[in-house]
XYZ file of C-alpha atoms in Angstrom:
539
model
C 125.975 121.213 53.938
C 125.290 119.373 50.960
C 124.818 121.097 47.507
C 123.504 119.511 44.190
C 124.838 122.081 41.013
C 123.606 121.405 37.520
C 123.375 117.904 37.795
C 123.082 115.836 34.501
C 122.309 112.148 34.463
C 120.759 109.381 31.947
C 120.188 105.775 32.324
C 120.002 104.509 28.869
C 117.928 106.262 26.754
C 115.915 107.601 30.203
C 116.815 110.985 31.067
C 116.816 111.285 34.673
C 118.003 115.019 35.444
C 118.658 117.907 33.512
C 120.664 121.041 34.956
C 119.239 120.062 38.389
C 120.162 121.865 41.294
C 119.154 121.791 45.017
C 120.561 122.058 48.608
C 120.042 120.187 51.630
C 121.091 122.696 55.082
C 122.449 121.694 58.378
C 119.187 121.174 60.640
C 116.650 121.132 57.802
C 114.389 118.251 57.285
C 113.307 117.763 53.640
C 111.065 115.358 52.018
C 111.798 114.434 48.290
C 108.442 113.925 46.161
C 108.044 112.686 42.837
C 106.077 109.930 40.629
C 107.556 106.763 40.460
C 110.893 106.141 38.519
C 111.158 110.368 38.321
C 114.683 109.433 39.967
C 113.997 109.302 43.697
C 116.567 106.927 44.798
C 119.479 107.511 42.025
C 119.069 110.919 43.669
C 120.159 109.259 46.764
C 123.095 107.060 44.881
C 124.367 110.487 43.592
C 124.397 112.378 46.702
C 126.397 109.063 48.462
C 128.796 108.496 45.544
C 127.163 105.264 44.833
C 126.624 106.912 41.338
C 128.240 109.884 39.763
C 126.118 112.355 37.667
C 127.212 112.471 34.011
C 127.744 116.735 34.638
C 127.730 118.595 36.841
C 128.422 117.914 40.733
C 127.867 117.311 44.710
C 129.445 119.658 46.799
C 129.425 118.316 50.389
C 130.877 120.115 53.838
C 134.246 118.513 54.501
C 134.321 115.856 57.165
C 130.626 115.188 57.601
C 128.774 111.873 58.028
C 126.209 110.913 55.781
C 123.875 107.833 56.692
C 121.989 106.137 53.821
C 118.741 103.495 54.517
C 117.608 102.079 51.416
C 115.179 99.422 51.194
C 118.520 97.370 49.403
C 119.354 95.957 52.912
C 121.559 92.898 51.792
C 122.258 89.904 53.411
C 122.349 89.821 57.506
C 123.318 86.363 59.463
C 125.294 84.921 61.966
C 124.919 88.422 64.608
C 122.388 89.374 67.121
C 120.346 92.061 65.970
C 121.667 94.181 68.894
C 124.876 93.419 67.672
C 124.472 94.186 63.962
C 122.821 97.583 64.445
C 125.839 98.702 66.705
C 127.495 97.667 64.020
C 126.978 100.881 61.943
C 128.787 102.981 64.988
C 132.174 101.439 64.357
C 135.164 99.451 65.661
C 133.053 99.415 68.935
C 131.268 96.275 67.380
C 133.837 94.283 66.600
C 134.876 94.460 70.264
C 131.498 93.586 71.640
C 131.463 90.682 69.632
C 135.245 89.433 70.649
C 133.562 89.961 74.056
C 130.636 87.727 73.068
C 133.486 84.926 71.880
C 135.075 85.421 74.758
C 131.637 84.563 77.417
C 131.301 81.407 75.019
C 134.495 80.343 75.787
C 134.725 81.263 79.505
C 131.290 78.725 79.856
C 132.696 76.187 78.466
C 134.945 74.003 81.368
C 136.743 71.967 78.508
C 138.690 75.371 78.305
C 142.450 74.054 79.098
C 144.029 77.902 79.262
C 140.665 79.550 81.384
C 143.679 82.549 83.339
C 144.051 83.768 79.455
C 141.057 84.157 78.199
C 140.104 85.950 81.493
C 142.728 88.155 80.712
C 141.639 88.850 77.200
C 138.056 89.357 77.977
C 139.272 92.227 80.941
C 141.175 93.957 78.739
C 138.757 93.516 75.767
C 135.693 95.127 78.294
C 138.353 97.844 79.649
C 138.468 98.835 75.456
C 135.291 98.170 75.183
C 134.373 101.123 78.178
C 136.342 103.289 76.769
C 134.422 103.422 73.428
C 131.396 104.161 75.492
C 130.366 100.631 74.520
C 128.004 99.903 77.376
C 125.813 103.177 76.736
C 126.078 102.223 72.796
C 124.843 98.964 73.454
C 121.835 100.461 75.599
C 121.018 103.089 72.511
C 120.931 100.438 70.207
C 118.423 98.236 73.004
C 115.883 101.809 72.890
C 116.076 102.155 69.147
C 115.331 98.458 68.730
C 112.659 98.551 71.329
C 111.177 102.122 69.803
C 110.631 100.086 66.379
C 108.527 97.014 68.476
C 112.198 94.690 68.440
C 111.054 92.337 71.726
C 114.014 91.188 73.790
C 114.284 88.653 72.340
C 113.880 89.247 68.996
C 117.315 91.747 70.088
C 119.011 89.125 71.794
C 118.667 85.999 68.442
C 120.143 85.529 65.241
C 119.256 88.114 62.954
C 118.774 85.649 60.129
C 115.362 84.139 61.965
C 114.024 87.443 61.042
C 111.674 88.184 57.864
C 112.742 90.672 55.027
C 110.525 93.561 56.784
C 112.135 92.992 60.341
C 115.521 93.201 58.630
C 115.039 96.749 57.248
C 113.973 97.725 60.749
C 117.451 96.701 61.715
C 118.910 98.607 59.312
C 117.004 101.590 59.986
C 118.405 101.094 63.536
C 121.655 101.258 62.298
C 121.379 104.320 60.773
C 119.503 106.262 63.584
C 122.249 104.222 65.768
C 124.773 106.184 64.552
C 123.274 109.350 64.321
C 125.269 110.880 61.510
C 125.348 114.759 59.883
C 122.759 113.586 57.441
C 120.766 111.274 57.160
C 119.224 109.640 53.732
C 116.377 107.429 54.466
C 114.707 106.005 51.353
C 110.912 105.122 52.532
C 112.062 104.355 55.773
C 107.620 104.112 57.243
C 107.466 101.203 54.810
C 106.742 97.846 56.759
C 105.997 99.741 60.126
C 103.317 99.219 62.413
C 101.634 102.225 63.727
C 103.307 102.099 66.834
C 107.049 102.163 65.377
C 105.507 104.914 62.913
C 104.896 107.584 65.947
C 107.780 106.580 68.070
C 109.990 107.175 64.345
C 108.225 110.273 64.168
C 109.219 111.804 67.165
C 112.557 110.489 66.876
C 113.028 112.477 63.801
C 111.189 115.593 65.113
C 114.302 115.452 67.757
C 116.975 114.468 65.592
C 119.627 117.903 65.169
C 121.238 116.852 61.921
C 120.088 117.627 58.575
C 117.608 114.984 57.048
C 116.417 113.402 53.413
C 113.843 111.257 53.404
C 110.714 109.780 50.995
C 107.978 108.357 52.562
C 104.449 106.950 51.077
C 102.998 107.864 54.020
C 101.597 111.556 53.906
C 100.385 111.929 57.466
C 104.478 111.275 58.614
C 105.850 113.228 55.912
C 103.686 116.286 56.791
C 104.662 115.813 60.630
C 108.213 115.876 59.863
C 109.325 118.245 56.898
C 109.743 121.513 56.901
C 110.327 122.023 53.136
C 109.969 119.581 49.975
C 112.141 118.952 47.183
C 110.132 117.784 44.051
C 111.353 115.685 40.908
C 109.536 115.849 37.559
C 110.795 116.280 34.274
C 114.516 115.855 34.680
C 114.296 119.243 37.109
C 114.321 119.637 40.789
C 111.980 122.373 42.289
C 112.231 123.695 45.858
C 108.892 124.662 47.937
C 109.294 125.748 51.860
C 106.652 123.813 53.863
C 105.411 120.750 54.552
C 103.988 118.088 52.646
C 100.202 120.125 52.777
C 101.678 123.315 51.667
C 103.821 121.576 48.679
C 100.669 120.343 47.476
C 98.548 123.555 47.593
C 101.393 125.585 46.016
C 101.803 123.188 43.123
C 97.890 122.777 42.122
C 98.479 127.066 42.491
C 101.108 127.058 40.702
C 100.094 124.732 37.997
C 96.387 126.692 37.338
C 98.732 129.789 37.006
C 100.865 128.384 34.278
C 97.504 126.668 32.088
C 96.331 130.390 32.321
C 99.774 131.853 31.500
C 99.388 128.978 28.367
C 96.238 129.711 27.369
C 96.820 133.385 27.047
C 99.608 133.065 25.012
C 97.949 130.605 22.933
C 95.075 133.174 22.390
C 97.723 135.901 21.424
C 99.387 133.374 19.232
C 96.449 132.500 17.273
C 95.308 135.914 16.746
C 98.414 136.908 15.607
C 98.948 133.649 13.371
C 95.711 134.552 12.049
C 96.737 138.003 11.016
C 99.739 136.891 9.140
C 97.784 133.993 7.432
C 95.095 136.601 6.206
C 97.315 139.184 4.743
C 100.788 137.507 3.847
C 99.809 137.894 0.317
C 99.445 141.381 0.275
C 102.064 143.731 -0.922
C 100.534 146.926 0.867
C 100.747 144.569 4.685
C 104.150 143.039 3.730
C 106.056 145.244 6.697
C 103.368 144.383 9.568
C 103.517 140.797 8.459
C 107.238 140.920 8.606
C 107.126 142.506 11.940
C 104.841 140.130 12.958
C 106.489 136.762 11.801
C 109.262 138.396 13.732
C 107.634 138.928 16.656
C 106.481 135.363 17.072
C 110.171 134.308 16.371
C 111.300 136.283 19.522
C 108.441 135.069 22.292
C 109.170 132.502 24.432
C 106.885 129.904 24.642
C 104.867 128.982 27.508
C 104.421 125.580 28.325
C 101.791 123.827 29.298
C 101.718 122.182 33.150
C 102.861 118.524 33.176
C 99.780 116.646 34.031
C 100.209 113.601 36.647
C 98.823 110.502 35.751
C 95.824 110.156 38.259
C 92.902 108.007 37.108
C 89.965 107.376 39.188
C 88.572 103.849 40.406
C 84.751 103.414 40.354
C 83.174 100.921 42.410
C 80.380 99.065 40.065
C 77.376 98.784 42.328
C 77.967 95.486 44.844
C 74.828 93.183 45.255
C 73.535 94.005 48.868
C 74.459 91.906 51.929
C 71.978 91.115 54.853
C 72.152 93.358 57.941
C 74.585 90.891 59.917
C 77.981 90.768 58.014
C 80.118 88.630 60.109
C 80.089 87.287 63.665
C 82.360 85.834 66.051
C 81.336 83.765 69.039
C 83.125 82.641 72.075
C 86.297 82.224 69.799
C 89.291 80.645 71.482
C 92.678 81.065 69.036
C 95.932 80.218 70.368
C 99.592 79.679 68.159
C 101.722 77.297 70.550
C 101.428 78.566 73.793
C 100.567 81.880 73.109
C 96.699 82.417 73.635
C 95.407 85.278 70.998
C 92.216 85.295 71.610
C 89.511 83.879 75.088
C 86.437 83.686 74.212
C 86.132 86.375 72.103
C 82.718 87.958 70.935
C 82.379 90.230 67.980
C 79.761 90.736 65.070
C 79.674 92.831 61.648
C 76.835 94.769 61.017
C 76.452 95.968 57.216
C 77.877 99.013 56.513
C 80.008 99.867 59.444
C 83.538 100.414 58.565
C 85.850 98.667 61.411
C 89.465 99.431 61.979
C 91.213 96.971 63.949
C 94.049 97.862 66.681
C 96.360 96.838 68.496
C 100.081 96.487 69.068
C 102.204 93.509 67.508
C 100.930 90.433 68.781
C 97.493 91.552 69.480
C 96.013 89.679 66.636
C 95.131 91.838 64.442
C 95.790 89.682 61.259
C 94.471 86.636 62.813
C 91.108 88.423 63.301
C 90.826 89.271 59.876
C 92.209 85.633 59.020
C 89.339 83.673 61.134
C 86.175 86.404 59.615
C 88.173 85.790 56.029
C 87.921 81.735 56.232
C 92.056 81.778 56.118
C 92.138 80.390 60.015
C 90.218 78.360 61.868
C 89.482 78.751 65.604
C 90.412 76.258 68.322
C 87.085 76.354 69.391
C 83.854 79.168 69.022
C 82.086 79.765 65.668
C 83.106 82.537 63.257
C 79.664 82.784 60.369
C 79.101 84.845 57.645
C 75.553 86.336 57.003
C 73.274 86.090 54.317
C 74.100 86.938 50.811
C 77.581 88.236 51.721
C 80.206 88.459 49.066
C 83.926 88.559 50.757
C 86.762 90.392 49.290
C 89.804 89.670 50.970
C 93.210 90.976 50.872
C 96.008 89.755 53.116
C 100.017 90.312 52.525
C 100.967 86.993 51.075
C 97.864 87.525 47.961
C 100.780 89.240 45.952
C 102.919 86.052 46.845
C 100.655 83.700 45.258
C 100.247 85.903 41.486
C 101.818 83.376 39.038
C 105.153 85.223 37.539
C 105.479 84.206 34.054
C 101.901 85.679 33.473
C 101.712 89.084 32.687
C 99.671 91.597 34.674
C 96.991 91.580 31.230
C 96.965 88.058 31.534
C 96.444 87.730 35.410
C 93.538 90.108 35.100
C 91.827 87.744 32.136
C 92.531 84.455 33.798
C 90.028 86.174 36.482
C 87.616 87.872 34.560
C 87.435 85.657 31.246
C 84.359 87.050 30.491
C 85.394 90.579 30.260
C 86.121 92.341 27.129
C 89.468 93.829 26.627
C 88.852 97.031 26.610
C 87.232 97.345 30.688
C 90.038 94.925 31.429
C 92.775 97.686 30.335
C 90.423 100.558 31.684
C 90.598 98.486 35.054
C 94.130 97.793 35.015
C 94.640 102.041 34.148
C 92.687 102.408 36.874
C 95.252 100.881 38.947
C 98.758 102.491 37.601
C 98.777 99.945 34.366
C 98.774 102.148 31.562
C 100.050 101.563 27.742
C 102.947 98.310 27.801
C 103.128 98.391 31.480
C 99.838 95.499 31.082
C 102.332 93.273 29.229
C 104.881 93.559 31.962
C 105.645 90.028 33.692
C 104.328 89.460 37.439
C 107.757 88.303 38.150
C 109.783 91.880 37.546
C 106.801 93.706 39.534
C 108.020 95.694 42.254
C 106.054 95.607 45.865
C 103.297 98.417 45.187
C 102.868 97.286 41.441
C 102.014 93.804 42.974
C 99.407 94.773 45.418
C 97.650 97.437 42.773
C 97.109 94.472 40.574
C 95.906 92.390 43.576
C 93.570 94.892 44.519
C 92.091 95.817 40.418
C 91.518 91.767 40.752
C 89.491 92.025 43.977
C 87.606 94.982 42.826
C 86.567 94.567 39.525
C 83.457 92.372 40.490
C 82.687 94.465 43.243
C 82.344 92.247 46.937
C 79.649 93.595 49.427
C 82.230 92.960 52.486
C 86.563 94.259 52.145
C 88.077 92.649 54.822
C 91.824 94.434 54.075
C 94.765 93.753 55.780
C 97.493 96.635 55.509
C 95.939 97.141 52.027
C 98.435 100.526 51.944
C 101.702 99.229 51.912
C 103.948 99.620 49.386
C 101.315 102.277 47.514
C 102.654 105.501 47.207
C 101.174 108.544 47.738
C 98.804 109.048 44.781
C 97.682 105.702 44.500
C 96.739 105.750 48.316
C 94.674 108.637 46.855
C 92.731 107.263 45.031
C 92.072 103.954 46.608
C 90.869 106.232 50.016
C 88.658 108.268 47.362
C 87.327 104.807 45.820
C 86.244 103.298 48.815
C 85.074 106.220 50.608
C 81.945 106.003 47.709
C 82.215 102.475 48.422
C 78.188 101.395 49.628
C 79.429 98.019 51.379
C 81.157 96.515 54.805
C 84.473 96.914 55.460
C 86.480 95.275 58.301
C 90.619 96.657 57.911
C 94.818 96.601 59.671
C 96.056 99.662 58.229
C 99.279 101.535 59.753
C 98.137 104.447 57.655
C 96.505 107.238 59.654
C 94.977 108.822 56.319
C 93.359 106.041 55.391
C 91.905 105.146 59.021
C 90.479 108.898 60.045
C 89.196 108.586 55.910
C 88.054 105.161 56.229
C 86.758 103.900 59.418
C 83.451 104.527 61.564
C 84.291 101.927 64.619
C 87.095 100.767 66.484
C 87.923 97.587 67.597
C 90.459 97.913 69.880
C 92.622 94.739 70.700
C 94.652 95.268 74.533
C 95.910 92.096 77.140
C 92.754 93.871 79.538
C 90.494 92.290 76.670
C 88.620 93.872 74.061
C 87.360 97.534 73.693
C 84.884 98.744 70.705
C 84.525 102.091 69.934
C 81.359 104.062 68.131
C 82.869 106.835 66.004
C 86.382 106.719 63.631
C 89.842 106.788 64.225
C 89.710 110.763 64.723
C 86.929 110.202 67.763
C 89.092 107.224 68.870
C 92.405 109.328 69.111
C 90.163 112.546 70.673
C 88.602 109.884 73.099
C 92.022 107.797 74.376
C 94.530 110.619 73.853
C 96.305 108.140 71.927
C 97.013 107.008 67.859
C 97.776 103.821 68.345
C 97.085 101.334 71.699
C 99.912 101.821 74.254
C 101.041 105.160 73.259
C 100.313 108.980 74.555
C 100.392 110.996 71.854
């Protein structure tokens, strides 16, 4: 369907692929791995003709439809969001929104000519039929609704919305439209869990060929069926899913450091030989031999070694045994009422995930325990010797961007040496000049590592985290689930990830409109208990 032979390209002095081949079937759905800035998304720009490759080329099927999500969404105003994700199917948009011109006019009894705009707006709805407009319009409704869109939120000016509701409008677009292939660029960033599931299953049902990233390993294992990797400039192919791609790499790298290591052994020895008796006429023709010999092998190279460093946790002081309570808490924004008299404590080292669908009040839980929000009535108290450490979303707004991310970490710790500040920021993905990058130019997941190496460092006794996984990828997600799974304090979390809740949690706080449901056990005994991963769905 779409074939990738010898591709070449290089940004600058960056070498991005070298002789890299691959092929994406009809039907297949394939998730492309790889560190960061290995090439993920020029990948994507190649295979759409956004970029060309400097050799080599894309071979595609002729007359097939390629949809591309990228998290580039550009600007969206002055449309519904119904009516911009029908958008992506066509000239059928253009004639719902003539017909939305059209009801604006027909209300409005100034109208002098009302018999021709009547006339208009029948013949517009009698194209507009034909299209299949109608059933579009209700696709577009149950794609909207499947990633949490409420009526209204469909039905109002798509501008209103935030940057992470916009790319959920243009992921709508794409599955909208349905095309041969689809290209979706990290398309389970800014999803709740909800959206996450009903995204999975749309994809699971979805007949056309697919090519998709994702930082999230518990979707990209439930989805692809093989995995394309970058590294090095090459492209290497592995049938499976995301579990199997893993297992067959850390094989297939201990094969190669033994292939390397044998070779080296041979190469020594034989090094060794020539060494010891170059210089003697009666071994000249076995040295010869030999020195040709070595000439002739091809060497074995060594496996590339990813970058994965491992947080510690520095011993936090201890806490008392009650952490955090809430009592009788009222919370309302305008008239919607979050929270009635709500009851809830802390105790020290449980580990509490908090659900619920959008709405619920998830954030606003964390925001009251965290000091962030005050309730309309109630108390919210902290115990006895308890150190917070809280991270919310809008932390990585507040970093100040002409400081660079060495500097952010000293203003913090002035006390620290240099050399534990860089072994901290390491720790966290800043190796080598990346500490002398400017907050400013940080991308997302740079942003909230350096967020998180401040909030760490001088360890808290109590993590209240809110979606402290987004914009991580994979590995770093790693390592932060391996950190704090050795981590000897309280932890109170919003996470969409389901890796990082089955690792993470050992209670449930469940957040429904029937009230307020708390559950001994994790996330794995509260999706064997409910028969659901997230409230409101079956799975």
């Amino acid at each position: 369907m779409i074939r990738l032979d010898n591709i070449g390209k290089q940004n600058g002095k960056q070498i991005i692929f070298v002789e890299a081949s691959a092929a994406l079937l009809r039907g297949e759905k394939v998730g492309l791995v790889g560190p960061n800035g290995a090439g993920k998304t020029t990948l994507f720009r190649i295979i759409t003709g956004q970029e060309q490759p400097d050799e080599g080329q894309v071979v595609a099927d002729r007359g097939i439809t390629i949809g591309y999500f990228s998290q580039d969404v550009g600007e969206m105003a002055g449309r519904s969001a119904v009516l911009e994700v029908m958008d992506g199917a066509g000239p059928v948009s253009a004639i719902a929104a003539e017909l939305k011109e059209l009801e604006a006019e027909m209300a409005d009894p100034e109208q002098a000519d009302m018999d021709a705009i009547i006339e208009r707006y029948g013949e517009a709805q009698a194209r507009f039929e034909d299209l299949g407009g109608y059933a579009l319009e209700g696709r577009a409704r149950e794609v909207l609704a499947g990633l949490s869109f409420s009526e209204e939120m469909m039905d109002g000016d798509v501008a209103a919305l935030s940057g992470g509701w916009k790319m959920r409008v243009a992921l709508a677009r794409i599955l909208l439209m349905r095309p041969d292939a689809m290209l979706l660029d990290e398309p389970s960033n800014h999803l709740d869990l909800e959206s996450l599931i009903w995204l999975e299953d749309f994809l699971k049902g979805y007949d056309g060929a697919l090519l998709m990233t994702a930082h999230d390993r518990e979707f990209m294992n439930r989805i692809v069926t093989k995995v394309v990797e970058i590294d090095g400039g090459a492209l290497t192919t592995y049938s499976g899913d995301y579990e199997f791609y893993e297992q067959q790499r850390a094989l297939n790298e201990k094969q190669q450091q033994a292939q390397f290591e044998r070779q080296q052994a041979m190469l020594a020895k034989e090094i060794k030989f020539i060494e010891r008796f170059k210089a003697r006429a009666s071994h000249a023709a076995q040295v010869q031999s030999r020195v040709k010999k070595l000439d002739k092998i091809e060497r074995v190279e060594p496996p590339k070694r990813r970058q994965s460093v491992a947080f510690e946790f520095p011993p936090a002081p201890r806490s008392g045994d009650d952490v955090a309570s809430l009592k009788n808490v009222h919370k309302r924004y305008g008239n919607k009422v979050i929270y009635e008299g709500l009851d809830f404590a802390v105790s020290r080292k449980e580990r509490w995930c908090v659900m619920g669908v959008n709405g619920a009040g998830k954030s606003t839980l964390l925001k009251l325990v965290a000091g962030a929000a005050q309730p309309d009535s109630g108390a919210v108290a902290l115990g006895g010797s308890v150190k917070m450490g809280y991270f919310a979303q809008h932390a990585m707004d507040l970093l100040d961007g002409e400081r660079t991310v060495f500097q952010a970490l000293e203003d913090s710790f002035p006390q620290a040496g240099q050399g534990s500040l860089r072994a901290l920021a390491g720790c966290f993905g800043f190796s080598g000049d990346d500490v002398e990058k400017k907050c400013r130019v940080l991308s997302g997941g740079e942003k909230a590592r350096l967020v998180m190496a401040k909030m760490l460092y001088d360890p808290p006794n109590f993590l209240v985290l809110d979606e402290p996984t987004n914009h991580l990828d994979i590995v770093t997600k790693e390592m932060l689930i391996t950190a704090l799974s050795q981590y000897e304090g309280t932890m109170l979390f919003v996470s969409h990830d389901r890796r990082f809740l089955a690792a993470l949690s050992n209670r449930v706080l469940e957040l429904t409109p029937d009230g307020v449901h708390k559950y001994g056990g994790g996330y794995t005994e509260y999706v064997a208990r409910t028969g659901q991963e997230a409230p409101g769905l079956r799975s």
